[in-house]
Amino acid sequence: MKYLHLIWAALFRRKARTLLTLVSIIAAFLLFGMLDSVNAAFHAGSQSALGAQRLVTSSRYSIIQPLPLALASRIAAVPGVEKVGHANWFGGYYQEPKNVVFSYAISPEYLDLYPEIRLPAAQRKVFDATQTGAVVGRVLARRYGWKIGDQIPLNSSIFPMKNGSKAWPMDIVGIFDVSKDAANGLDQALFFHWKYFNEANAFGSGSVGWYIEKLANPAQADRVAQRIDALSANSPNETKTQTEQAFQASFVKQIGNIGLIVGAIMGAVFFTLILLTGNTMAQGVRERTSELAVLKTLGFSSRSVLAMVLAESVLLLLIGGLIGLGIAAVLGPAVTRGSGGLVNLPALPPSTWVDGIAVMVVIGVLVGTLPAWRAMRLNIVDALTGR
Amino acid sequence: MNATLSELKPSAAPLIEIRELSKAYVRGKQKVEVLHHIDLDVAEGDFLALMGPSGSGKTTLLNLIGGLDTPSGGSITVGGKRIDRMKAGELARWRAANVGFIFQFYNLMPMLSAQRNVELPLLLTKLSRSERRQRAAIALKLVGLEDRASHKPAELSGGQQQRVAIARAIVSDPALLVCDEPTGDLDRESAEEVLGLLRLLNREHGKTIIMVTHDPKAAEFAHHVLHLDKGTLVEQATA
Ligand SMILES: Nc1ncnc2c1ncn2[C@@H]1O[C@H](COP(=O)(O)OP(=O)(O)OP(=O)(O)O)[C@@H](O)[C@H]1O
Ligand SMILES: [Mg+2]
C-alpha cells in the first residue's frame, strides 16, 4: 500500500496514452456490463426454485398452439397433481404497440399457484367478483400511473373482441408485489380473467394456452409429467409437460443462445483489449527502464519491482473496468425508464460485478506479466548505462 | 580539521578492503577484461576521487564497490561483510542500508516531487509515513532545498536536482556514498555547491565518499586521488 503513489505515478506518466487506454477499457466493460446483465436476466427466470415445484403443460408441437379446456379436469385427476390452472398469452399493449404489457388471461386457480404474487386478500376478493377485473404488478402500475379503480383499455396485438374492437376494457382492481424469489419481470405482469377473454374474443372459445400444475412433491415431477402427457397421447393435441424451470429455459433457447452470443462478442472485445493494454504496459515499462533500475539501485528487490508493475496493470484494468461497469449500472435502468419499458435493461446483478472484476484481474495479470518479468530481470548496470 | 578527521577514523580495519578484484564482461564470444587484480583499502571517513581516461573502468569499479554488480574474481569487503559473495536479494538489502548513490544525470523519478523522491529509500524501512516525511524534510533542508520540496524534477535546475539526489542518497543515513561524475553535467557554480555539500557530508557527518570525476578541480575536494588506467590503479597524492 505504501507503494501506491509510485504505482499511480507510473500509471499516469504518459497521461494521454493512459487516458486513451482507459477509455477503451471503460467501453469494453460498459459493453460487458450491459450484455452480461441481459444474459443473466434471461437466465434468472429459469433458476427460480419455485419453478421446480410447478409443471407447465403446453402443446407438444409449439407453445403457441392452444390446448382444449376439457383437459383441465383430467389433469386435476392425475395423482401427484395438487392443483391445476391455466393461462393464455394475450399479447397486450397500452395505447401504442411499443408499450408492451406482459398480459395473461388466467383461470381462477392461477393466482393460488403462484405464492410469489402478493395480492392483498381484499383486492383478491374484488378481482374474483369482477368479470373485467385485472390485477397488475406494482412496477407496471407505476410505469403508467394506474391506480385501483381505473378503467383502462388494453389492446391485444392478437385478439379482437367480438364487437370488432381491439381495445379490451379492463378495471384495475388490484396491485400486487412479488417476493424476492419471483421470476424476472413478474412485477410487470397483468392478469385478467380467462372467462372474460374466452367469452369476448372473436376467435372462438374453449382454448387454453398452457396448463400449470402444482406438484404435491417436486421429486415426482418426471413421473407426474409422463402421466399428464399420457392423457393426450395419440390425440391431435399431444402435450409436452415439463417443470416451469425447464420450460423457461427452453423458451430462452428459442430466442437464441444468448450466452453464446454474449461470449463471442466479449471474446472479441477482450482480445482486442488485451492487445491494446498489453502494448500500453510494454511501452510504459520500456520507457521507464532507467527509473526501474534506480529503484533497484536504492535496494528495491526484484520481486517488489515485479509486483509493482503487475499491480500497475491490474490497477489500470480495475479503474477502467469499474468505471465501465458503473456506467452500465446507471445506464441500464435509465434506458429502461426512458424507453417506457420497450427496452428492458435490467440493473447490474451482483454476478455481473463479480464476473467483471474477475475478468479485470485476469486481463490485468495477463498483460502485466511479461513487462513485469522484464522489469524483474532488469540488470541495473546495463539499464543505467542505457545498454 | 585533521584532529576531527583522525578521531573519525577507526583504529582497526579500513571500511572497504578490495583484494585481487577483476571484472570481465562477456560479449558474445568475446571476453573483455575491464579491471585487473585491483587491491585497494578505503578508510572510514575518507573522501576519495577516482580519475582516469574514458573506458578505463571507473564506473565499473564504483558499481562493484556499491554492490550494483558482482566481480569476476577477487573479494570486496565492506564494513566486515563480503559483498562479493552476497546473492541479489541480500545485496539489495545491503545497498539500501549502507550505500547512497549519486549519478551524473541525477536519476530522479520525474513524476514524483522532490520530497517524494527523497522519501523513496525510506519506503524500504519500517518508518511510519510521518517519520518518513520528517526525515526527508531534514535531508532536503541539509541540501538547502526545503522550499522546493513540492517541485517536480523538471521544475528544478540541474544543480538543484543533483542536490535532491544527494538528499535521497543520505536520507537513510548510509556510511558510504558513491558518486559517478556528480558534477559532470553541471556548470562551475552548481558544481562547487554540490562539491561543497559532499565535503560537508564527509567532514561533519562522517560519510565515506568515493567519487569518480574527470574534473581536476572537483578532485581537489578529495583527500586522495586514485588514477585508473586500462583497469589498473595508479595512486597519486593530491596537491
Ligand atoms: N555491461 C557491459 N558490457 C560490456 N562491456 C562493458 C559493460 N560495462 C562496461 N563495459 C566496458 O568496460 C569498459 C570500462 O567501462 P566503464 O564504464 O567502467 O568506463 P569509465 O571509466 O567509467 O568510462 P567513462 O569515463 O567514459 O564513464 C569500457 O570499455 C566499456 O565498454
Ligand atoms: Mg563512467
XYZ file of C-alpha atoms and ligand atoms in Angstrom:
658
model
C 0.000 0.000 0.000
C 2.783 2.426 0.726
C 3.950 1.910 -2.866
C 0.577 3.034 -4.198
C 1.769 6.533 -5.060
C 4.670 5.040 -7.016
C 2.327 2.782 -8.965
C -0.073 5.651 -9.537
C 2.709 7.934 -10.740
C 3.966 5.269 -13.130
C 0.477 4.754 -14.493
C -0.056 8.404 -15.309
C 3.447 9.107 -16.530
C 2.053 9.412 -20.045
C -1.345 10.888 -19.334
C -2.718 10.917 -22.872
C -1.806 7.329 -23.563
C -3.142 6.095 -20.247
C -6.399 8.007 -20.703
C -6.868 6.602 -24.193
C -6.272 3.124 -22.879
C -8.694 3.790 -20.041
C -11.385 4.878 -22.486
C -11.046 1.579 -24.330
C -11.241 -0.368 -21.092
C -14.289 1.622 -19.996
C -16.014 0.974 -23.332
C -15.241 -2.743 -23.184
C -16.587 -3.156 -19.670
C -19.614 -0.974 -20.349
C -20.494 -3.378 -23.136
C -19.713 -6.336 -20.917
C -21.924 -4.967 -18.143
C -24.897 -4.453 -20.468
C -24.612 -7.778 -22.272
C -23.853 -9.846 -19.221
C -26.758 -8.440 -17.229
C -29.170 -9.048 -20.104
C -27.840 -12.569 -20.297
C -28.202 -13.040 -16.548
C -31.762 -11.680 -16.653
C -32.716 -14.184 -19.311
C -31.472 -16.998 -17.185
C -32.759 -15.741 -13.856
C -36.319 -16.823 -14.716
C -35.293 -20.384 -15.237
C -33.461 -20.522 -11.959
C -36.314 -19.768 -9.571
C -36.610 -22.570 -7.028
C -40.396 -22.236 -7.014
C -40.278 -23.067 -10.698
C -39.206 -26.589 -9.774
C -42.455 -27.144 -7.878
C -44.683 -26.418 -10.871
C -45.196 -28.164 -14.156
C -46.126 -26.491 -17.400
C -48.156 -28.393 -19.967
C -48.133 -26.967 -23.461
C -48.739 -28.283 -26.923
C -46.105 -30.742 -27.928
C -45.539 -29.005 -31.234
C -45.473 -25.344 -30.429
C -46.093 -23.215 -27.414
C -48.464 -21.030 -29.421
C -50.776 -23.922 -30.317
C -53.789 -23.987 -27.959
C -54.992 -26.946 -25.879
C -58.610 -27.994 -25.186
C -60.266 -26.805 -21.994
C -61.550 -30.284 -21.394
C -58.058 -31.341 -20.378
C -58.325 -29.352 -17.126
C -60.427 -31.793 -15.157
C -58.474 -34.808 -16.442
C -55.170 -33.265 -15.379
C -56.640 -32.449 -11.973
C -57.347 -36.145 -11.515
C -53.752 -37.230 -12.135
C -52.132 -38.496 -8.917
C -49.439 -36.138 -7.693
C -51.143 -33.022 -9.080
C -52.231 -30.856 -6.205
C -53.817 -28.085 -8.188
C -54.138 -27.098 -11.828
C -54.721 -23.758 -13.522
C -54.332 -22.382 -16.997
C -53.414 -19.246 -18.870
C -53.346 -17.663 -22.326
C -50.909 -15.177 -23.749
C -52.816 -12.014 -24.592
C -50.151 -10.038 -26.478
C -51.240 -6.822 -24.809
C -50.066 -3.287 -25.247
C -51.191 0.009 -23.792
C -52.119 2.859 -26.158
C -49.220 2.270 -28.519
C -47.738 -1.032 -29.725
C -44.379 -0.081 -28.270
C -45.863 -0.108 -24.748
C -45.786 -3.859 -24.416
C -47.663 -5.223 -21.393
C -46.940 -8.792 -20.304
C -50.586 -9.771 -20.014
C -52.193 -13.132 -19.344
C -55.748 -14.414 -19.263
C -55.841 -16.749 -16.265
C -58.118 -19.269 -14.615
C -59.208 -18.562 -11.005
C -56.705 -21.091 -9.536
C -53.757 -19.464 -11.258
C -53.009 -16.900 -8.556
C -53.028 -19.661 -5.920
C -50.369 -21.493 -7.889
C -48.050 -18.520 -7.626
C -47.368 -17.738 -3.971
C -44.707 -15.289 -5.143
C -47.522 -12.974 -6.256
C -48.534 -10.996 -3.170
C -52.045 -9.647 -3.682
C -53.947 -8.341 -0.635
C -56.875 -10.656 0.217
C -59.471 -7.879 -0.089
C -58.303 -6.998 -3.606
C -58.322 -10.677 -4.498
C -61.954 -10.889 -3.472
C -62.901 -7.960 -5.692
C -60.897 -9.465 -8.570
C -62.703 -12.791 -8.300
C -66.042 -10.980 -8.372
C -65.316 -8.628 -11.284
C -65.659 -10.022 -14.797
C -63.496 -7.305 -16.361
C -61.162 -7.042 -13.370
C -57.383 -7.058 -13.765
C -54.523 -7.179 -11.284
C -51.187 -5.601 -12.172
C -47.652 -5.717 -10.828
C -46.516 -2.675 -8.900
C -43.763 -1.807 -11.378
C -46.206 -1.883 -14.267
C -48.786 0.179 -12.368
C -46.168 2.776 -11.565
C -44.999 2.976 -15.163
C -48.406 4.033 -16.483
C -49.697 5.659 -13.309
C -52.519 3.145 -12.941
C -54.455 3.164 -9.686
C -57.092 0.855 -8.259
C -60.464 1.890 -9.662
C -59.053 2.990 -13.023
C -60.606 1.584 -16.134
C -58.074 1.158 -18.920
C -58.254 -0.052 -22.489
C -55.749 -2.849 -23.041
C -55.104 -3.590 -26.683
C -54.228 -7.028 -27.941
C -51.970 -7.436 -30.915
C -53.583 -10.855 -31.444
C -57.185 -10.995 -30.269
C -60.003 -8.653 -31.352
C -63.210 -8.574 -29.326
C -66.450 -9.930 -30.784
C -67.601 -6.349 -31.310
C -64.554 -5.782 -33.531
C -62.693 -3.559 -31.102
C -59.096 -4.382 -30.307
C -59.144 -2.366 -27.097
C -60.330 -4.518 -24.231
C -61.791 -2.513 -21.336
C -60.338 -3.622 -18.037
C -60.835 -2.467 -14.450
C -57.772 -2.287 -12.289
C -58.912 -3.915 -9.060
C -55.617 -4.951 -7.540
C -51.931 -4.121 -7.456
C -49.585 -6.868 -6.347
C -45.992 -7.070 -5.145
C -43.754 -10.011 -5.823
C -41.489 -11.895 -3.462
C -37.733 -11.872 -3.934
C -37.632 -15.344 -5.462
C -40.095 -14.445 -8.213
C -39.096 -14.850 -11.834
C -37.768 -11.748 -13.506
C -40.458 -9.457 -14.913
C -43.334 -10.820 -12.835
C -43.762 -7.410 -11.201
C -44.524 -6.031 -14.668
C -47.271 -8.506 -15.482
C -51.033 -8.002 -15.836
C -53.537 -10.772 -15.109
C -57.209 -10.833 -16.015
C -59.939 -13.449 -16.169
C -59.732 -16.204 -18.742
C -63.534 -16.305 -18.554
C -63.754 -12.727 -19.855
C -61.179 -13.479 -22.541
C -62.961 -16.683 -23.542
C -66.388 -15.125 -23.832
C -65.423 -11.877 -25.517
C -62.758 -12.822 -28.030
C -63.723 -13.169 -31.673
C -61.563 -16.212 -32.415
C -63.740 -18.744 -30.688
C -63.784 -20.185 -27.264
C -62.603 -23.095 -25.219
C -58.909 -22.929 -25.949
C -56.170 -22.744 -23.372
C -52.591 -21.581 -23.930
C -50.958 -23.759 -21.335
C -51.709 -25.512 -18.069
C -49.839 -25.040 -14.818
C -49.810 -27.841 -12.264
C -48.667 -27.620 -8.683
C -46.881 -30.774 -7.613
C -47.607 -32.481 -4.332
C -43.955 -33.486 -4.301
C -41.352 -31.906 -6.606
C -39.331 -35.126 -6.560
C -42.113 -36.804 -8.561
C -42.005 -34.220 -11.351
C -40.903 -36.633 -14.069
C -43.454 -39.303 -13.272
C -46.353 -36.850 -12.998
C -45.341 -35.161 -16.258
C -45.393 -38.517 -18.044
C -48.864 -39.276 -16.708
C -50.181 -35.904 -17.851
C -48.740 -36.322 -21.326
C -50.184 -39.844 -21.471
C -53.697 -38.298 -21.245
C -53.358 -36.800 -24.725
C -51.168 -39.419 -26.368
C -52.194 -40.153 -29.938
C -54.749 -37.320 -29.919
C -54.491 -34.267 -32.209
C -53.465 -32.270 -29.134
C -50.444 -34.086 -27.801
C -48.841 -32.255 -24.895
C -45.424 -31.713 -23.508
C -45.142 -31.299 -19.760
C -42.023 -30.107 -18.020
C -41.039 -28.171 -14.939
C -41.502 -24.438 -15.192
C -37.727 -24.091 -14.883
C -37.140 -26.297 -17.891
C -39.985 -24.608 -19.773
C -38.455 -21.179 -19.324
C -35.010 -22.434 -20.185
C -36.291 -23.870 -23.464
C -38.190 -20.648 -24.127
C -34.959 -18.707 -23.754
C -33.248 -21.130 -26.089
C -35.860 -20.440 -28.751
C -34.913 -16.779 -28.668
C -31.338 -17.781 -29.323
C -28.373 -18.871 -27.374
C -27.745 -15.531 -25.772
C -24.924 -16.784 -23.621
C -23.030 -17.880 -26.699
C -23.586 -14.584 -28.491
C -22.501 -12.596 -25.453
C -19.488 -14.853 -25.073
C -18.456 -14.433 -28.710
C -18.799 -10.648 -28.693
C -16.988 -10.247 -25.410
C -14.266 -12.663 -26.505
C -13.512 -10.439 -29.494
C -13.703 -7.257 -27.424
C -11.457 -8.559 -24.678
C -8.978 -9.984 -27.139
C -8.562 -6.515 -28.656
C -8.361 -5.046 -25.180
C -5.570 -7.427 -24.232
C -3.511 -6.385 -27.256
C -4.117 -2.717 -26.537
C -3.403 -2.687 -22.810
C -0.559 -5.129 -23.315
C 1.018 -2.644 -25.679
C 0.460 0.250 -23.277
C 2.068 -1.654 -20.426
C 5.004 -2.879 -22.514
C 5.706 0.623 -23.788
C 5.295 2.114 -20.337
C 7.816 -0.248 -18.812
C 10.269 0.137 -21.679
C 10.266 3.909 -21.241
C 10.840 3.560 -17.535
C 13.789 1.206 -17.748
C 16.203 3.608 -16.068
C 13.683 4.541 -13.381
C 13.158 0.896 -12.544
C 16.938 0.479 -12.442
C 17.140 3.358 -9.963
C 14.540 1.703 -7.727
C 16.638 -1.442 -7.770
C 19.766 0.583 -7.069
C 18.093 2.012 -3.984
C 17.507 -1.526 -2.768
C 14.008 -2.391 -4.005
C 14.010 -6.143 -4.554
C 13.403 -7.654 -7.961
C 10.250 -9.184 -6.599
C 8.813 -5.892 -5.412
C 9.573 -4.333 -8.812
C 7.704 -7.239 -10.412
C 4.798 -6.754 -8.017
C 4.647 -3.026 -8.706
C 4.419 -3.482 -12.469
C 1.769 -6.190 -12.065
C -0.166 -4.020 -9.649
C 0.035 -1.162 -12.117
C -1.551 -3.194 -14.877
C -4.247 -4.649 -12.607
C -4.975 -1.150 -11.306
C -5.319 0.155 -14.863
C -7.878 -2.552 -15.636
C -9.725 -2.056 -12.356
C -10.050 1.705 -12.792
C -11.328 1.427 -16.348
C -13.403 -1.673 -15.705
C -15.153 -0.364 -12.612
C -15.971 2.918 -14.329
C -17.339 0.939 -17.284
C -19.497 -1.293 -15.092
C -20.563 1.748 -13.065
C -21.794 3.464 -16.220
C -23.589 0.276 -17.258
C -25.249 0.096 -13.837
C -26.587 3.638 -14.192
C -27.308 3.483 -17.895
C -29.309 0.218 -17.907
C -32.107 1.392 -15.601
C -32.048 4.865 -17.194
C -32.608 3.430 -20.668
C -35.339 1.165 -19.308
C -37.107 4.139 -17.729
C -36.555 6.389 -20.729
C -37.960 3.872 -23.179
C -41.031 3.252 -21.056
C -40.249 -0.424 -20.808
C -39.819 -1.134 -24.501
C -36.149 -1.732 -23.896
C -35.828 -3.583 -20.644
C -32.201 -3.371 -19.495
C -32.002 -4.791 -16.015
C -29.913 -3.351 -13.204
C -26.475 -4.980 -12.964
C -26.829 -8.143 -10.911
C -24.082 -8.934 -8.378
C -22.942 -11.806 -10.571
C -22.011 -9.346 -13.334
C -19.908 -7.328 -10.901
C -18.186 -10.462 -9.657
C -17.544 -11.795 -13.163
C -16.435 -8.366 -14.364
C -13.928 -7.867 -11.563
C -12.583 -11.368 -12.121
C -12.097 -10.581 -15.815
C -10.338 -7.299 -14.933
C -7.893 -9.039 -12.631
C -7.226 -11.834 -15.116
C -6.583 -9.436 -18.004
C -4.504 -7.202 -15.723
C -2.285 -10.083 -14.677
C -2.148 -11.393 -18.233
C -0.946 -8.171 -19.815
C 1.243 -7.236 -16.848
C 3.170 -10.461 -16.610
C 5.589 -10.010 -19.482
C 6.555 -6.381 -18.711
C 6.737 -7.230 -15.014
C 9.007 -10.147 -15.765
C 11.238 -7.885 -17.857
C 11.342 -5.323 -15.075
C 12.254 -8.006 -12.582
C 15.071 -9.374 -14.708
C 16.431 -5.921 -15.473
C 20.193 -5.682 -14.972
C 20.885 -2.493 -13.052
C 24.250 -1.669 -14.588
C 23.090 -2.245 -18.149
C 19.895 -0.302 -17.600
C 21.670 2.656 -16.009
C 24.048 2.978 -18.945
C 21.193 2.511 -21.406
C 22.600 -0.718 -22.749
C 40.341 19.737 10.894
C 42.878 16.939 10.871
C 42.149 16.259 14.503
C 38.473 15.657 13.891
C 39.316 13.530 10.916
C 41.633 11.239 12.775
C 39.069 10.925 15.527
C 36.580 9.691 12.967
C 38.956 7.098 11.629
C 38.728 3.721 13.303
C 41.921 2.318 14.665
C 41.333 -1.147 13.193
C 40.431 -2.354 9.691
C 39.512 0.011 6.826
C 35.877 0.373 5.799
C 36.499 -1.083 2.353
C 39.017 -3.794 1.533
C 39.422 -4.824 -2.072
C 41.691 -7.738 -2.968
C 42.651 -9.102 -6.367
C 39.461 -7.658 -7.849
C 38.826 -8.477 -11.503
C 35.899 -7.826 -13.743
C 35.375 -9.185 -17.218
C 32.406 -8.682 -19.490
C 31.428 -11.342 -21.930
C 30.002 -10.025 -25.161
C 29.035 -12.859 -27.394
C 32.234 -14.889 -27.819
C 34.467 -12.041 -26.747
C 35.605 -11.667 -23.180
C 36.724 -8.154 -22.221
C 38.729 -7.767 -19.032
C 37.872 -4.340 -17.654
C 39.539 -4.499 -14.224
C 42.770 -6.386 -13.480
C 43.641 -7.610 -9.989
C 42.906 -4.433 -8.111
C 43.916 -4.043 -4.452
C 42.529 -1.077 -2.570
C 41.757 -0.059 1.009
C 39.481 2.833 1.836
C 39.463 4.085 5.405
C 36.250 5.079 7.084
C 35.705 8.805 6.694
C 37.878 9.031 3.598
C 36.992 11.151 0.562
C 38.453 9.504 -2.492
C 38.487 10.774 -6.053
C 38.785 8.293 -8.894
C 40.141 9.647 -12.171
C 41.249 8.187 -15.445
C 40.592 8.155 -19.153
C 37.228 7.220 -20.556
C 36.756 3.480 -20.637
C 39.404 2.824 -18.006
C 36.876 1.094 -15.722
C 35.985 3.805 -13.201
C 32.249 3.256 -13.326
C 32.765 -0.475 -13.276
C 34.859 -0.260 -10.115
C 32.400 2.104 -8.457
C 29.465 -0.170 -9.265
C 31.295 -3.121 -7.754
C 32.027 -1.205 -4.549
C 28.424 -0.050 -4.356
C 27.131 -3.588 -4.810
C 25.370 -2.910 -8.118
C 27.431 -5.514 -9.913
C 29.389 -8.600 -8.908
C 33.071 -9.212 -9.659
C 34.511 -11.985 -11.803
C 37.315 -12.576 -9.312
C 38.745 -11.347 -6.027
C 36.964 -10.030 -2.973
C 35.264 -6.863 -1.738
C 34.762 -6.479 1.993
C 32.765 -3.508 3.222
C 32.314 -2.964 6.944
C 33.458 -6.551 7.521
C 30.948 -8.029 5.034
C 31.969 -9.937 1.904
C 29.596 -8.288 -0.534
C 31.025 -10.208 -3.499
C 29.522 -13.355 -2.029
C 26.038 -11.951 -1.483
C 23.035 -13.097 -3.514
C 20.993 -10.484 -5.369
C 18.312 -10.125 -2.694
C 20.801 -9.856 0.138
C 22.859 -7.383 -1.846
C 19.785 -5.215 -2.454
C 19.087 -5.057 1.281
C 22.726 -4.305 1.943
C 22.705 -1.423 -0.558
C 19.570 0.014 0.968
C 21.157 0.110 4.399
C 24.757 1.028 3.599
C 25.216 2.917 0.340
C 23.973 6.184 -1.111
C 24.242 6.614 -4.890
C 24.723 9.855 -6.792
C 24.790 9.775 -10.590
C 25.830 12.205 -13.290
C 22.269 12.589 -14.567
C 20.646 12.678 -11.109
C 18.255 9.814 -11.917
C 15.302 11.224 -10.030
C 11.772 9.931 -10.573
C 10.275 12.504 -12.933
C 6.693 12.034 -11.688
C 7.482 12.481 -8.013
C 8.066 15.700 -6.086
C 11.477 16.381 -4.555
C 10.073 15.372 -1.194
C 8.723 12.073 -2.534
C 11.982 11.368 -4.343
C 13.918 11.800 -1.141
C 11.450 9.572 0.714
C 11.951 6.688 -1.733
C 14.707 4.811 0.140
C 12.705 5.111 3.357
C 9.875 3.069 1.846
C 12.148 0.101 2.427
C 12.314 0.801 6.150
C 9.725 0.269 8.849
C 9.337 4.011 9.414
C 5.825 5.415 9.563
C 4.578 7.829 6.962
C 5.062 10.869 9.172
C 8.551 9.757 10.173
C 9.444 9.292 6.533
C 8.198 12.744 5.756
C 10.065 14.276 8.613
C 13.366 12.648 7.691
C 13.025 13.591 4.050
C 12.362 17.166 5.113
C 15.516 17.186 7.226
C 17.584 15.822 4.330
C 16.142 18.427 1.979
C 16.938 21.130 4.473
C 20.508 19.902 4.701
C 20.957 20.377 0.948
C 19.246 23.757 1.148
C 16.102 22.873 -0.785
C 13.399 22.847 1.878
C 11.478 25.454 -0.112
C 11.476 23.235 -3.227
C 10.016 20.140 -1.575
C 6.887 20.044 -3.699
C 8.647 20.702 -7.005
C 8.977 18.008 -9.617
C 12.485 17.407 -11.034
C 11.594 19.128 -14.309
C 10.899 22.294 -12.326
C 14.392 22.340 -10.815
C 17.787 23.343 -12.205
C 20.459 20.703 -12.764
C 22.290 21.723 -9.622
C 19.099 21.603 -7.596
C 18.229 18.188 -8.986
C 21.640 16.905 -8.024
C 21.163 18.257 -4.504
C 17.807 16.429 -4.308
C 19.665 13.306 -5.409
C 22.199 13.884 -2.618
C 19.367 14.267 -0.114
C 17.952 10.963 -1.370
C 21.380 9.332 -1.038
C 21.823 10.347 2.593
C 18.257 10.116 3.884
C 18.648 6.593 5.210
C 21.991 7.546 6.723
C 24.355 5.167 4.881
C 28.047 5.096 5.814
C 29.199 5.155 2.206
C 28.419 7.493 -0.685
C 29.402 6.543 -4.223
C 29.245 9.310 -6.812
C 29.752 8.800 -10.528
C 30.714 12.139 -12.079
C 28.291 14.043 -9.841
C 29.295 17.369 -11.397
C 29.741 16.094 -14.941
C 26.606 17.791 -16.157
C 26.757 20.972 -14.072
C 28.134 24.468 -14.575
C 31.012 25.583 -12.399
C 28.886 27.331 -9.795
C 26.446 24.444 -9.285
C 29.368 22.048 -9.288
C 31.038 23.994 -6.477
C 27.807 23.859 -4.483
C 27.481 20.119 -4.911
C 31.133 19.512 -4.088
C 30.873 21.758 -1.030
C 27.936 19.701 0.077
C 29.886 16.459 -0.340
C 32.751 17.937 1.648
C 30.307 18.898 4.409
C 28.832 15.400 4.482
C 32.321 13.990 4.703
C 33.590 16.326 7.402
C 30.542 16.927 9.553
C 28.629 13.693 9.069
C 31.498 11.257 8.684
C 30.394 9.874 5.339
C 32.974 7.905 3.422
C 32.873 9.139 -0.163
C 34.182 7.673 -3.389
C 33.743 9.983 -6.331
C 34.524 9.394 -9.989
C 35.395 12.591 -11.822
C 37.075 13.916 -14.932
C 37.466 17.335 -13.410
C 40.772 18.100 -11.598
C 39.039 20.980 -9.752
C 36.491 18.539 -8.380
C 39.233 16.129 -7.398
C 40.736 18.854 -5.229
C 37.855 18.422 -2.801
C 39.001 14.880 -2.068
C 41.681 13.725 0.361
C 43.145 11.306 -2.152
C 43.069 10.890 -5.877
C 43.417 7.491 -7.484
C 44.109 7.075 -11.154
C 42.741 4.176 -13.080
C 44.301 3.286 -16.392
C 43.144 0.362 -18.537
C 41.775 -1.368 -15.483
C 44.793 -0.901 -13.219
C 45.219 1.512 -10.278
C 47.918 4.195 -10.078
C 47.794 6.093 -6.795
C 48.723 9.777 -6.581
C 48.512 12.206 -3.728
C 46.568 15.434 -4.035
C 48.430 18.644 -4.382
N 27.895 -4.163 -19.258
C 28.980 -4.101 -20.026
N 29.146 -4.979 -21.021
C 30.232 -4.928 -21.797
N 31.210 -4.056 -21.662
C 31.124 -3.162 -20.683
C 29.994 -3.123 -19.811
N 30.173 -2.119 -18.920
C 31.340 -1.552 -19.242
N 31.903 -2.168 -20.288
C 33.202 -1.831 -20.879
O 34.120 -1.733 -19.833
C 35.000 -0.650 -20.070
C 35.014 0.282 -18.867
O 33.750 0.880 -18.770
P 33.445 1.943 -17.641
O 32.025 2.355 -17.839
O 33.787 1.362 -16.327
O 34.431 3.099 -18.009
P 34.619 4.531 -17.331
O 35.980 4.604 -16.858
O 33.530 4.782 -16.362
O 34.423 5.477 -18.584
P 33.733 6.931 -18.677
O 34.734 7.885 -18.145
O 33.523 7.102 -20.140
O 32.493 6.858 -17.903
C 34.572 0.014 -21.350
O 35.394 -0.457 -22.390
C 33.183 -0.485 -21.536
O 32.881 -0.586 -22.906
Mg 31.877 6.040 -16.224
